[in-house]
PDB file of C-alpha atoms in Angstrom:
ATOM      1  CA  MET G 729     -16.919  33.677   5.116  1.00 98.00           C
ATOM      2  CA  LYS G 730     -18.183  30.634   5.758  1.00 98.00           C
ATOM      3  CA  VAL G 731     -15.299  27.712   6.530  1.00 98.00           C
ATOM      4  CA  TYR G 732     -15.220  23.815   5.961  1.00 98.00           C
ATOM      5  CA  ILE G 733     -13.366  22.135   9.214  1.00 99.00           C
ATOM      6  CA  SER G 734     -12.636  18.228   8.221  1.00 98.00           C
ATOM      7  CA  ALA G 735     -10.931  16.497  11.580  1.00 98.00           C
ATOM      8  CA  ASP G 736      -9.607  13.126  12.190  1.00 98.00           C
ATOM      9  CA  ILE G 737      -7.562  12.318  15.279  1.00 98.00           C
ATOM     10  CA  GLU G 738      -4.232  10.489  14.890  1.00 98.00           C
ATOM     11  CA  GLY G 739      -2.941  13.294  13.437  1.00 98.00           C
ATOM     12  CA  VAL G 740      -3.885  15.981  17.236  1.00 98.00           C
ATOM     13  CA  ASN G 741      -0.715  16.077  19.523  1.00 98.00           C
ATOM     14  CA  SER G 742       0.925  13.842  21.152  1.00 98.00           C
ATOM     15  CA  ILE G 743      -1.130  10.688  20.278  1.00 98.00           C
ATOM     16  CA  CYS G 744       0.804   7.864  19.590  1.00 98.00           C
ATOM     17  CA  SER G 745      -0.944   4.867  19.767  1.00 98.00           C
ATOM     18  CA  TRP G 746      -4.061   2.529  18.172  1.00 97.00           C
ATOM     19  CA  LYS G 747      -5.509   2.424  21.337  1.00 97.00           C
ATOM     20  CA  GLU G 748      -5.186   5.730  21.693  1.00 98.00           C
ATOM     21  CA  THR G 749      -8.144   6.286  18.750  1.00 98.00           C
ATOM     22  CA  ASP G 750     -10.711   3.303  20.027  1.00 97.00           C
ATOM     23  CA  ALA G 751     -13.182   4.740  22.165  1.00 97.00           C
ATOM     24  CA  SER G 752     -13.556   1.111  23.377  1.00 97.00           C
ATOM     25  CA  ASN G 753     -10.144   1.640  25.717  1.00 97.00           C
ATOM     26  CA  PRO G 754      -9.914   3.924  28.401  1.00 96.00           C
ATOM     27  CA  ARG G 755      -6.560   5.881  26.909  1.00 96.00           C
ATOM     28  CA  TYR G 756      -9.222   6.678  24.038  1.00 98.00           C
ATOM     29  CA  LEU G 757     -11.076   9.935  26.367  1.00 98.00           C
ATOM     30  CA  GLU G 758      -7.585  11.822  26.627  1.00 98.00           C
ATOM     31  CA  PHE G 759      -7.502  13.181  23.194  1.00 98.00           C
ATOM     32  CA  LYS G 760     -11.030  12.751  22.219  1.00 98.00           C
ATOM     33  CA  LYS G 761     -10.486  15.988  24.533  1.00 98.00           C
ATOM     34  CA  GLN G 762      -7.057  16.758  22.675  1.00 98.00           C
ATOM     35  CA  MET G 763      -9.201  16.234  19.252  1.00 98.00           C
ATOM     36  CA  THR G 764     -11.727  18.581  20.236  1.00 98.00           C
ATOM     37  CA  GLU G 765      -9.848  21.360  21.704  1.00 98.00           C
ATOM     38  CA  GLU G 766      -7.705  21.394  18.579  1.00 98.00           C
ATOM     39  CA  VAL G 767     -10.593  21.633  16.378  1.00 99.00           C
ATOM     40  CA  ARG G 768     -12.041  24.512  19.453  1.00 98.00           C
ATOM     41  CA  ARG G 769      -9.182  26.166  17.658  1.00 98.00           C
ATOM     42  CA  ALA G 770      -9.387  26.347  14.556  1.00 99.00           C
ATOM     43  CA  CYS G 771     -13.180  27.427  15.184  1.00 98.00           C
ATOM     44  CA  ILE G 772     -11.724  30.415  17.542  1.00 98.00           C
ATOM     45  CA  GLY G 773      -8.884  31.523  14.849  1.00 98.00           C
ATOM     46  CA  ALA G 774     -11.956  31.048  11.943  1.00 98.00           C
ATOM     47  CA  LYS G 775     -14.315  33.127  13.714  1.00 98.00           C
ATOM     48  CA  ASN G 776     -11.355  35.959  15.001  1.00 98.00           C
ATOM     49  CA  ALA G 777     -10.268  36.191  11.236  1.00 98.00           C
ATOM     50  CA  GLY G 778     -13.711  36.831  10.210  1.00 98.00           C
ATOM     51  CA  ALA G 779     -16.045  34.140   9.785  1.00 98.00           C
ATOM     52  CA  THR G 780     -19.075  33.764   9.580  1.00 98.00           C
ATOM     53  CA  GLN G 781     -20.402  30.138   8.657  1.00 98.00           C
ATOM     54  CA  ILE G 782     -18.082  27.359  10.440  1.00 98.00           C
ATOM     55  CA  PHE G 783     -19.074  24.175   9.785  1.00 98.00           C
ATOM     56  CA  VAL G 784     -16.573  20.986  10.921  1.00 98.00           C
ATOM     57  CA  LYS G 785     -17.070  17.896   9.971  1.00 98.00           C
ATOM     58  CA  ASP G 786     -15.742  15.192  12.446  1.00 98.00           C
ATOM     59  CA  ALA G 787     -14.383  12.666  10.676  1.00 98.00           C
ATOM     60  CA  HIS G 788     -12.656   9.864  12.033  1.00 98.00           C
ATOM     61  CA  ASP G 789     -13.473   6.355  12.426  1.00 97.00           C
ATOM     62  CA  SER G 790     -17.517   5.979  13.507  1.00 97.00           C
ATOM     63  CA  ALA G 791     -17.770  10.580  13.661  1.00 98.00           C
ATOM     64  CA  MET G 792     -18.919  10.509  16.794  1.00 98.00           C
ATOM     65  CA  ASN G 793     -15.561  11.978  18.446  1.00 98.00           C
ATOM     66  CA  ILE G 794     -15.653  15.705  19.410  1.00 98.00           C
ATOM     67  CA  ASP G 795     -17.898  16.504  22.238  1.00 98.00           C
ATOM     68  CA  PHE G 796     -20.180  19.145  20.853  1.00 98.00           C
ATOM     69  CA  SER G 797     -20.994  20.751  23.888  1.00 98.00           C
ATOM     70  CA  SER G 798     -16.788  21.733  24.043  1.00 98.00           C
ATOM     71  CA  LEU G 799     -17.291  24.099  20.686  1.00 98.00           C
ATOM     72  CA  PRO G 800     -18.275  27.290  20.465  1.00 98.00           C
ATOM     73  CA  ASP G 801     -21.435  28.133  20.413  1.00 98.00           C
ATOM     74  CA  TYR G 802     -21.765  29.392  16.905  1.00 98.00           C
ATOM     75  CA  VAL G 803     -20.423  26.246  14.698  1.00 98.00           C
ATOM     76  CA  THR G 804     -22.787  23.382  13.466  1.00 98.00           C
ATOM     77  CA  LEU G 805     -21.500  20.128  13.319  1.00 98.00           C
ATOM     78  CA  HIS G 806     -21.751  17.255  10.994  1.00 98.00           C
ATOM     79  CA  ARG G 807     -21.443  13.544  13.022  1.00 98.00           C
ATOM     80  CA  GLY G 808     -21.600  10.018  11.427  1.00 98.00           C
ATOM     81  CA  TRP G 809     -21.282   9.435   8.389  1.00 97.00           C
ATOM     82  CA  GLU G 810     -23.600   9.866   4.986  1.00 95.00           C
ATOM     83  CA  GLY G 811     -22.600   6.729   3.223  1.00 95.00           C
ATOM     84  CA  ASN G 812     -21.657   9.689   0.014  1.00 94.00           C
ATOM     85  CA  VAL G 813     -18.477   9.452  -1.601  1.00 95.00           C
ATOM     86  CA  CYS G 814     -17.023  11.847  -0.176  1.00 94.00           C
ATOM     87  CA  SER G 815     -17.404  10.508   3.041  1.00 96.00           C
ATOM     88  CA  MET G 816     -14.347  12.206   5.488  1.00 98.00           C
ATOM     89  CA  MET G 817     -15.089  15.453   3.372  1.00 98.00           C
ATOM     90  CA  GLY G 818     -19.162  15.217   4.269  1.00 97.00           C
ATOM     91  CA  GLY G 819     -21.320  18.133   4.007  1.00 97.00           C
ATOM     92  CA  LEU G 820     -19.216  20.393   1.553  1.00 98.00           C
ATOM     93  CA  ASP G 821     -20.212  22.130  -1.266  1.00 97.00           C
ATOM     94  CA  GLN G 822     -19.233  24.217  -3.241  1.00 97.00           C
ATOM     95  CA  ASN G 823     -21.256  27.217  -1.597  1.00 98.00           C
ATOM     96  CA  PHE G 824     -17.842  26.971   1.126  1.00 98.00           C
ATOM     97  CA  ASP G 825     -15.067  29.637   1.087  1.00 98.00           C
ATOM     98  CA  ALA G 826     -12.212  27.423   2.770  1.00 98.00           C
ATOM     99  CA  VAL G 827     -11.127  24.621   3.634  1.00 98.00           C
ATOM    100  CA  MET G 828      -9.245  23.224   7.152  1.00 99.00           C
ATOM    101  CA  PHE G 829      -8.190  19.621   8.144  1.00 99.00           C
ATOM    102  CA  VAL G 830      -7.401  19.300  12.775  1.00 99.00           C
ATOM    103  CA  GLY G 831      -5.785  16.312  13.173  1.00 98.00           C
ATOM    104  CA  TYR G 832      -4.156  15.091   9.858  1.00 98.00           C
ATOM    105  CA  HIS G 833      -2.127  12.660   9.531  1.00 98.00           C
ATOM    106  CA  SER G 834       1.545  11.578   7.005  1.00 98.00           C
ATOM    107  CA  PRO G 835       0.089   8.192   4.366  1.00 98.00           C
ATOM    108  CA  SER G 836       0.739   4.459   4.890  1.00 97.00           C
ATOM    109  CA  ARG G 837       4.164   3.475   4.473  1.00 95.00           C
ATOM    110  CA  SER G 838       5.885   6.571   6.085  1.00 94.00           C
ATOM    111  CA  GLN G 839       7.798   6.452  10.014  1.00 94.00           C
ATOM    112  CA  GLY G 840       5.816   9.696  10.116  1.00 95.00           C
ATOM    113  CA  ASN G 841       3.396   8.764  12.309  1.00 97.00           C
ATOM    114  CA  SER G 842       3.359   5.880  14.618  1.00 97.00           C
ATOM    115  CA  LEU G 843      -0.499   5.514  13.556  1.00 98.00           C
ATOM    116  CA  SER G 844       0.164   6.631   9.230  1.00 98.00           C
ATOM    117  CA  HIS G 845      -2.091   4.963   7.380  1.00 98.00           C
ATOM    118  CA  THR G 846      -4.627   5.845   4.524  1.00 98.00           C
ATOM    119  CA  MET G 847      -8.335   5.520   4.363  1.00 96.00           C
ATOM    120  CA  ASN G 848      -8.407   2.106   6.934  1.00 93.00           C
ATOM    121  CA  THR G 849      -5.136  -0.436   7.563  1.00 94.00           C
ATOM    122  CA  ASN G 850      -5.942  -3.270   5.487  1.00 95.00           C
ATOM    123  CA  ILE G 851      -4.563  -1.341   2.802  1.00 96.00           C
ATOM    124  CA  ILE G 852      -1.108  -1.424   1.943  1.00 98.00           C
ATOM    125  CA  HIS G 853      -0.685   2.323  -0.152  1.00 98.00           C
ATOM    126  CA  VAL G 854      -3.349   4.217  -2.252  1.00 98.00           C
ATOM    127  CA  LYS G 855      -0.489   5.933  -5.214  1.00 98.00           C
ATOM    128  CA  ILE G 856      -2.403   9.043  -6.551  1.00 98.00           C
ATOM    129  CA  ASN G 857      -0.464   9.081 -10.377  1.00 98.00           C
ATOM    130  CA  ASP G 858       2.598   7.216  -8.939  1.00 98.00           C
ATOM    131  CA  GLU G 859       2.717   8.953  -5.992  1.00 97.00           C
ATOM    132  CA  ILE G 860       1.752   7.374  -2.089  1.00 98.00           C
ATOM    133  CA  ALA G 861      -1.605   9.074  -1.140  1.00 98.00           C
ATOM    134  CA  SER G 862      -2.802  10.550   1.830  1.00 98.00           C
ATOM    135  CA  GLU G 863      -5.938  11.602   3.242  1.00 98.00           C
ATOM    136  CA  PHE G 864      -4.714  15.269   2.790  1.00 98.00           C
ATOM    137  CA  LEU G 865      -4.469  14.831  -0.517  1.00 98.00           C
ATOM    138  CA  ILE G 866      -7.604  12.673  -1.326  1.00 98.00           C
ATOM    139  CA  ASN G 867     -10.207  15.374   0.463  1.00 98.00           C
ATOM    140  CA  ALA G 868      -7.859  18.198  -0.641  1.00 98.00           C
ATOM    141  CA  LEU G 869      -8.192  17.022  -4.201  1.00 98.00           C
ATOM    142  CA  TYR G 870     -12.328  17.058  -3.308  1.00 98.00           C
ATOM    143  CA  ALA G 871     -10.965  19.994  -2.276  1.00 98.00           C
ATOM    144  CA  SER G 872     -10.011  21.235  -5.664  1.00 97.00           C
ATOM    145  CA  TYR G 873     -12.870  19.607  -7.967  1.00 98.00           C
ATOM    146  CA  LEU G 874     -14.861  22.214  -6.333  1.00 98.00           C
ATOM    147  CA  LYS G 875     -12.628  24.416  -6.819  1.00 98.00           C
ATOM    148  CA  ILE G 876     -12.396  25.938  -2.642  1.00 98.00           C
ATOM    149  CA  PRO G 877      -9.012  26.763  -1.567  1.00 98.00           C
ATOM    150  CA  ILE G 878      -7.243  25.300   1.161  1.00 98.00           C
ATOM    151  CA  ALA G 879      -6.442  27.662   3.520  1.00 98.00           C
ATOM    152  CA  PHE G 880      -5.139  25.088   7.010  1.00 99.00           C
ATOM    153  CA  LEU G 881      -4.037  21.540   8.092  1.00 99.00           C
ATOM    154  CA  SER G 882      -2.232  20.950  11.439  1.00 98.00           C
ATOM    155  CA  GLY G 883      -1.154  17.301  11.603  1.00 98.00           C
ATOM    156  CA  ASP G 884       1.873  15.264  12.423  1.00 98.00           C
ATOM    157  CA  LEU G 885       5.205  16.953  11.470  1.00 98.00           C
ATOM    158  CA  ASN G 886       5.644  14.593   7.953  1.00 98.00           C
ATOM    159  CA  LEU G 887       2.869  15.695   6.627  1.00 98.00           C
ATOM    160  CA  THR G 888       2.873  19.299   6.680  1.00 98.00           C
ATOM    161  CA  ASN G 889       6.095  19.116   5.115  1.00 98.00           C
ATOM    162  CA  GLN G 890       4.614  16.862   2.415  1.00 98.00           C
ATOM    163  CA  VAL G 891       1.329  19.795   2.432  1.00 98.00           C
ATOM    164  CA  LYS G 892       3.449  23.185   2.216  1.00 98.00           C
ATOM    165  CA  ASP G 893       5.321  20.288  -0.856  1.00 97.00           C
ATOM    166  CA  ILE G 894       1.817  19.998  -2.708  1.00 97.00           C
ATOM    167  CA  ASN G 895       0.818  23.558  -2.286  1.00 98.00           C
ATOM    168  CA  PRO G 896       3.154  26.531   0.088  1.00 98.00           C
ATOM    169  CA  ASN G 897       0.511  28.990   0.264  1.00 98.00           C
ATOM    170  CA  ILE G 898      -1.682  26.261   2.347  1.00 98.00           C
ATOM    171  CA  GLU G 899      -0.752  27.058   6.818  1.00 98.00           C
ATOM    172  CA  VAL G 900       0.539  23.996   8.833  1.00 98.00           C
ATOM    173  CA  VAL G 901       0.304  23.603  11.944  1.00 98.00           C
ATOM    174  CA  ALA G 902       2.901  20.453  13.569  1.00 98.00           C
ATOM    175  CA  THR G 903       1.463  18.506  16.341  1.00 98.00           C
ATOM    176  CA  LYS G 904       3.802  15.662  16.777  1.00 98.00           C
ATOM    177  CA  GLU G 905       7.484  14.348  15.051  1.00 98.00           C
ATOM    178  CA  GLY G 906       7.510  11.389  13.967  1.00 96.00           C
ATOM    179  CA  HIS G 907       9.641   8.961  15.661  1.00 95.00           C
ATOM    180  CA  HIS G 908       8.657   4.859  13.733  1.00 94.00           C
ATOM    181  CA  GLY G 909       6.748   3.488  16.389  1.00 95.00           C
ATOM    182  CA  ALA G 910       6.558   7.086  18.637  1.00 97.00           C
ATOM    183  CA  CYS G 911       5.982  11.263  18.987  1.00 97.00           C
ATOM    184  CA  VAL G 912       7.832  13.896  20.476  1.00 98.00           C
ATOM    185  CA  SER G 913       5.692  17.372  20.710  1.00 98.00           C
ATOM    186  CA  LYS G 914       5.116  20.181  22.433  1.00 98.00           C
ATOM    187  CA  HIS G 915       2.971  20.727  25.322  1.00 98.00           C
ATOM    188  CA  PRO G 916      -0.819  19.792  24.196  1.00 98.00           C
ATOM    189  CA  ASN G 917      -1.157  24.504  25.376  1.00 98.00           C
ATOM    190  CA  VAL G 918       2.115  25.392  22.971  1.00 98.00           C
ATOM    191  CA  THR G 919       0.342  23.199  19.989  1.00 98.00           C
ATOM    192  CA  ASN G 920      -3.280  24.386  21.278  1.00 98.00           C
ATOM    193  CA  GLN G 921      -2.374  28.411  20.686  1.00 98.00           C
ATOM    194  CA  LYS G 922      -0.371  27.635  18.194  1.00 98.00           C
ATOM    195  CA  ILE G 923      -3.543  26.441  16.150  1.00 98.00           C
ATOM    196  CA  GLU G 924      -6.087  29.418  16.556  1.00 98.00           C
ATOM    197  CA  GLN G 925      -3.165  31.482  15.908  1.00 98.00           C
ATOM    198  CA  ILE G 926      -1.944  30.368  12.690  1.00 98.00           C
ATOM    199  CA  ALA G 927      -5.642  29.166  11.606  1.00 98.00           C
ATOM    200  CA  GLU G 928      -6.761  33.173  11.959  1.00 98.00           C
ATOM    201  CA  ILE G 929      -3.575  33.736  10.165  1.00 98.00           C
ATOM    202  CA  SER G 930      -4.193  31.605   6.831  1.00 98.00           C
ATOM    203  CA  LEU G 931      -7.778  32.568   6.622  1.00 98.00           C
ATOM    204  CA  ARG G 932      -6.875  36.744   6.404  1.00 98.00           C
ATOM    205  CA  LYS G 933      -4.746  35.949   3.737  1.00 97.00           C
ATOM    206  CA  ASP G 934      -5.540  36.281  -0.237  1.00 98.00           C
ATOM    207  CA  LEU G 935      -6.001  32.171  -0.562  1.00 98.00           C
ATOM    208  CA  THR G 936      -6.438  32.746  -4.230  1.00 97.00           C
ATOM    209  CA  ASN G 937      -3.575  30.189  -4.946  1.00 97.00           C
ATOM    210  CA  ASN G 938      -5.011  27.803  -1.878  1.00 98.00           C
ATOM    211  CA  ILE G 939      -6.146  25.687  -4.547  1.00 96.00           C
ATOM    212  CA  ILE G 940      -4.698  22.606  -5.076  1.00 95.00           C
ATOM    213  CA  ASN G 941      -4.359  21.992  -8.723  1.00 93.00           C
ATOM    214  CA  LEU G 942      -6.203  18.712  -9.622  1.00 96.00           C
ATOM    215  CA  PRO G 943      -4.874  16.301 -12.709  1.00 97.00           C
ATOM    216  CA  LYS G 944      -6.401  16.140 -16.460  1.00 97.00           C
ATOM    217  CA  HIS G 945      -5.923  12.447 -15.376  1.00 98.00           C
ATOM    218  CA  PHE G 946      -6.012   9.889 -12.555  1.00 98.00           C
ATOM    219  CA  LYS G 947      -4.321   6.994 -11.978  1.00 98.00           C
ATOM    220  CA  VAL G 948      -4.897   4.892  -8.785  1.00 98.00           C
ATOM    221  CA  GLU G 949      -2.821   2.098  -7.476  1.00 98.00           C
ATOM    222  CA  ILE G 950      -4.171   0.304  -4.672  1.00 98.00           C
ATOM    223  CA  ALA G 951      -2.084  -1.881  -2.694  1.00 98.00           C
ATOM    224  CA  TYR G 952      -3.893  -4.889  -0.536  1.00 98.00           C
ATOM    225  CA  LYS G 953      -2.460  -6.617   2.536  1.00 97.00           C
ATOM    226  CA  ASN G 954      -4.765  -9.652   2.152  1.00 98.00           C
ATOM    227  CA  HIS G 955      -4.716 -10.127  -1.834  1.00 98.00           C
ATOM    228  CA  ILE G 956      -8.137 -11.949  -1.294  1.00 98.00           C
ATOM    229  CA  ASN G 957      -9.023  -7.448  -1.014  1.00 98.00           C
ATOM    230  CA  ALA G 958      -7.790  -7.592  -4.551  1.00 98.00           C
ATOM    231  CA  PHE G 959      -8.998 -10.000  -6.723  1.00 98.00           C
ATOM    232  CA  SER G 960     -12.454  -9.126  -5.021  1.00 98.00           C
ATOM    233  CA  ASN G 961     -12.274  -5.652  -5.839  1.00 98.00           C
ATOM    234  CA  SER G 962     -10.859  -5.845  -8.644  1.00 98.00           C
ATOM    235  CA  PHE G 963     -14.344  -6.439 -10.413  1.00 98.00           C
ATOM    236  CA  PHE G 964     -15.791  -3.328 -10.100  1.00 98.00           C
ATOM    237  CA  PRO G 965     -16.199  -0.774 -12.814  1.00 98.00           C
ATOM    238  CA  GLY G 966     -12.587   0.686 -13.997  1.00 98.00           C
ATOM    239  CA  CYS G 967     -10.223  -1.814 -11.873  1.00 98.00           C
ATOM    240  CA  LYS G 968      -7.818  -4.185 -13.456  1.00 98.00           C
ATOM    241  CA  LEU G 969      -5.671  -6.776 -11.169  1.00 98.00           C
ATOM    242  CA  VAL G 970      -2.187  -5.860 -11.488  1.00 98.00           C
ATOM    243  CA  SER G 971      -0.328  -7.965  -9.230  1.00 98.00           C
ATOM    244  CA  ASP G 972      -1.980 -10.059  -6.782  1.00 98.00           C
ATOM    245  CA  ASP G 973      -2.103  -7.584  -4.039  1.00 98.00           C
ATOM    246  CA  THR G 974      -2.502  -5.162  -5.927  1.00 98.00           C
ATOM    247  CA  ILE G 975      -5.090  -2.173  -8.539  1.00 98.00           C
ATOM    248  CA  ILE G 976      -5.593  -0.058 -10.910  1.00 98.00           C
ATOM    249  CA  PHE G 977      -8.167   2.355 -11.894  1.00 98.00           C
ATOM    250  CA  GLU G 978      -8.098   5.068 -14.327  1.00 98.00           C
ATOM    251  CA  SER G 979     -10.417   8.216 -14.836  1.00 98.00           C
ATOM    252  CA  ASP G 980      -9.985  11.769 -16.705  1.00 98.00           C
ATOM    253  CA  ASN G 981     -13.033  12.953 -13.364  1.00 98.00           C
ATOM    254  CA  TYR G 982     -12.064  12.781 -10.461  1.00 98.00           C
ATOM    255  CA  TYR G 983     -15.620  11.961  -8.786  1.00 97.00           C
ATOM    256  CA  ASP G 984     -15.407   8.523 -10.728  1.00 98.00           C
ATOM    257  CA  VAL G 985     -12.109   8.060  -8.383  1.00 98.00           C
ATOM    258  CA  LEU G 986     -14.762   8.677  -5.147  1.00 98.00           C
ATOM    259  CA  VAL G 987     -16.921   6.885  -6.142  1.00 98.00           C
ATOM    260  CA  MET G 988     -15.217   3.938  -6.544  1.00 98.00           C
ATOM    261  CA  PHE G 989     -12.817   5.204  -3.562  1.00 98.00           C
ATOM    262  CA  LYS G 990     -16.395   4.547  -1.793  1.00 96.00           C
ATOM    263  CA  PHE G 991     -16.355   0.855  -3.007  1.00 96.00           C
ATOM    264  CA  ILE G 992     -12.898  -0.025  -3.150  1.00 95.00           C
ATOM    265  CA  LEU G 993     -11.328   1.252   0.403  1.00 94.00           C
TER     266      LEU G 993
END
């Protein structure tokens, strides 16, 4: 069994400030360590479930956050950005048997995480077929495009509830509960152990029904905080300016959507 893990930081245990996500800030080191530990525990759970290959994508900011020496020696790590359209899912292809997400967070316009956003903080929202999209949804649809099931996700409680609404077969672990500008978390040792346990359980299950339904048509709406960005990006082929700060893009092919995201998010 070949397992792919995409890891972010804004959804790890007890993180609640943008300073804590920034490598230039002293507080970052604490959460770099926590991100690494949550990934490590997911890897151990995957290995215990029978995974023979585990591929981890560091998917936060510089994509150079995880302390590789702290991961098990059977793990392969993808650092940095290739520049391809799959972004946070770099290295994923049809040869994988399952996808897992660690440290993911609520989408923009959500109080479920003090760090809620979608792709970058210059965006008011990204909507796919009129629903506000999280980074999980954007990346999960790519996994579905490749026909790969999603086994597991860890992140804030609000996001885990959204994931269960999308597909109740995906196993989840809530690392914290967002309260507007704050968060409430159990002790990290509790969360870390839970990630290891549920990651293993998720991969021991039949994953036949864990592929997210891929819509036949995609209507993507992107609203920007700066109206100038909306106007400029409206010139990308297929995009249309529908208000001062909002553009729309439509396609029947999700790969086309990913190409658009690469250039205008």
